Amino acid sequence: MPLQCPETRMDASDSVKNHAPESSQKPAPKRGISDLTLRNLKVKDKPFKKAIENGLYLEVMPSGSKLWRFKYQLFGKENRFALGSYPETSLKVAREKAEAARKQVKQGLHPAREQQLVRLKSAHEQTNTFEAIAKEWIVRKDWEEITKKRRLDMLQRVVFPAIGKMPLKAITPPIVLSILQKAAEKNGPTVMAEAKRTMFGIFELATETFRVDVNPVHRWREALPKNKTQHKTPLEVGEIGQLLRDVDGHGGNHQTQCAFMLMWLTLARPSEVVEAEWAEFDLDAAIWRIPAARMKKRKEHHIPLPRQALKWLRGMATLTGDRKHLFPHRDDRARPMVTASFRQMLKVLGWSGKFSPHATRTTGSTRLNELEYSSDWIERQLAHSEPNGVRRAYNHADYFAHRATMMQEWADWLDKWKSEKSNND
């Protein structure tokens, strides 16, 4: 019987084990979990977890909800971070969120706290809208209430429709420039300049209180039209006549024409005219009493009404006499019209750039002084303060009777200048 050497003995299992290819000795790679698997997870009586990878798992609730969770350890304590629900948050997105959270953990950050900070920052920016900061800026101003109201009205008409609800940090220089260019085209250079100054001040407050990093309102020397002061140059007699004839022949809004003529016949400020209320007028006594709250100098002002003004006013009474304001706003009849209506009319008539509504007072003062009326009467009619402090302290005269005579003659002069062209033809 032949001898068997132990060294050469081997069984079938040894043969397979020793001679199998090296690659077959490695464990087969695990197949990745699929959306189908997640969708088919059955609900149980108690919550259970389906592990995905590296701390990411899906928790299945008895109610049927499937919630993504990321488990991590930080500073020796185990934590959980919610990543959303399945299938609203897909497997791919959950993995991306888990990877982002994993990087934060490596930096020593709690993902949940970082997410809360982002939400708080976003909510803070949403409350820091341009309109909110603009109103805060106006409240801080040491202005009379009527001045604040007028500035807010300008913002509501010109600026808020475009950026009122926008977060401050989202407002860029090109956006501001676009608003100002539209204001210059639609409302005129004066309103554009006021909007620019106002927006600059609002953003200065925002930068000083660390709500924005930079002020997006630039100087824009060339991109915007100049607010030329010659718009307030007084008109010559012939120009006055031509302007009044043009307005008289204007086929536009009768209310705007009436307000414009009342401004010329009383030399009141444009804002005082458009915001006039019926309660201020005594047509029988031919007097207009503007309350202190509506006056620039915070002092009640009495204006005599010439016959021509009374004619216009009685005509308007048939149209708006049952309302609070003589000249109601076109879109909101509970509010007064705005001075932009004058500028729009002047633009249509071709006077934009040659004359501004406020130049009416400049023209009236110049021509009345040329006609040698008392400067005291003229200045009082314009509600100007006496520049001489001593004289102001002693001179409280209203000169109402003298002003009534002067303004009736002024109205007659306007009629004469307005009709001169037809007389010469």
GROMACS .gro file of C-alpha atoms in nm, residues 252-261 274 312 316 319-320 323 325-330 333 335-338 341-342:
model
   29
  252GLY     CA    1  -5.811  11.814  -2.064
  253ASN     CA    2  -5.941  11.782  -1.711
  254HIS     CA    3  -6.160  12.078  -1.607
  255GLN     CA    4  -6.065  12.022  -1.242
  256THR     CA    5  -5.696  12.066  -1.323
  257GLN     CA    6  -5.770  12.388  -1.514
  258CYS     CA    7  -5.971  12.525  -1.224
  259ALA     CA    8  -5.700  12.443  -0.969
  260PHE     CA    9  -5.438  12.600  -1.195
  261MET     CA   10  -5.640  12.921  -1.229
  274VAL     CA   11  -5.458  12.105  -0.471
  312TRP     CA   12  -6.431  12.927  -1.080
  316MET     CA   13  -6.649  12.360  -0.901
  319LEU     CA   14  -6.913  11.920  -0.927
  320THR     CA   15  -6.738  11.848  -0.596
  323ARG     CA   16  -6.694  11.620  -0.107
  325HIS     CA   17  -6.176  11.843  -0.117
  326LEU     CA   18  -6.231  12.092  -0.397
  327PHE     CA   19  -6.014  11.884  -0.623
  328PRO     CA   20  -6.047  11.511  -0.541
  329HIS     CA   21  -5.790  11.259  -0.656
  330ARG     CA   22  -5.880  11.084  -0.979
  333ARG     CA   23  -6.200  11.052  -0.427
  335ARG     CA   24  -5.790  11.213  -0.119
  336PRO     CA   25  -5.692  11.540  -0.287
  337MET     CA   26  -5.536  11.561  -0.631
  338VAL     CA   27  -5.158  11.596  -0.658
  341SER     CA   28  -5.148  11.696  -1.247
  342PHE     CA   29  -5.021  12.049  -1.317
   0.00000   0.00000   0.00000
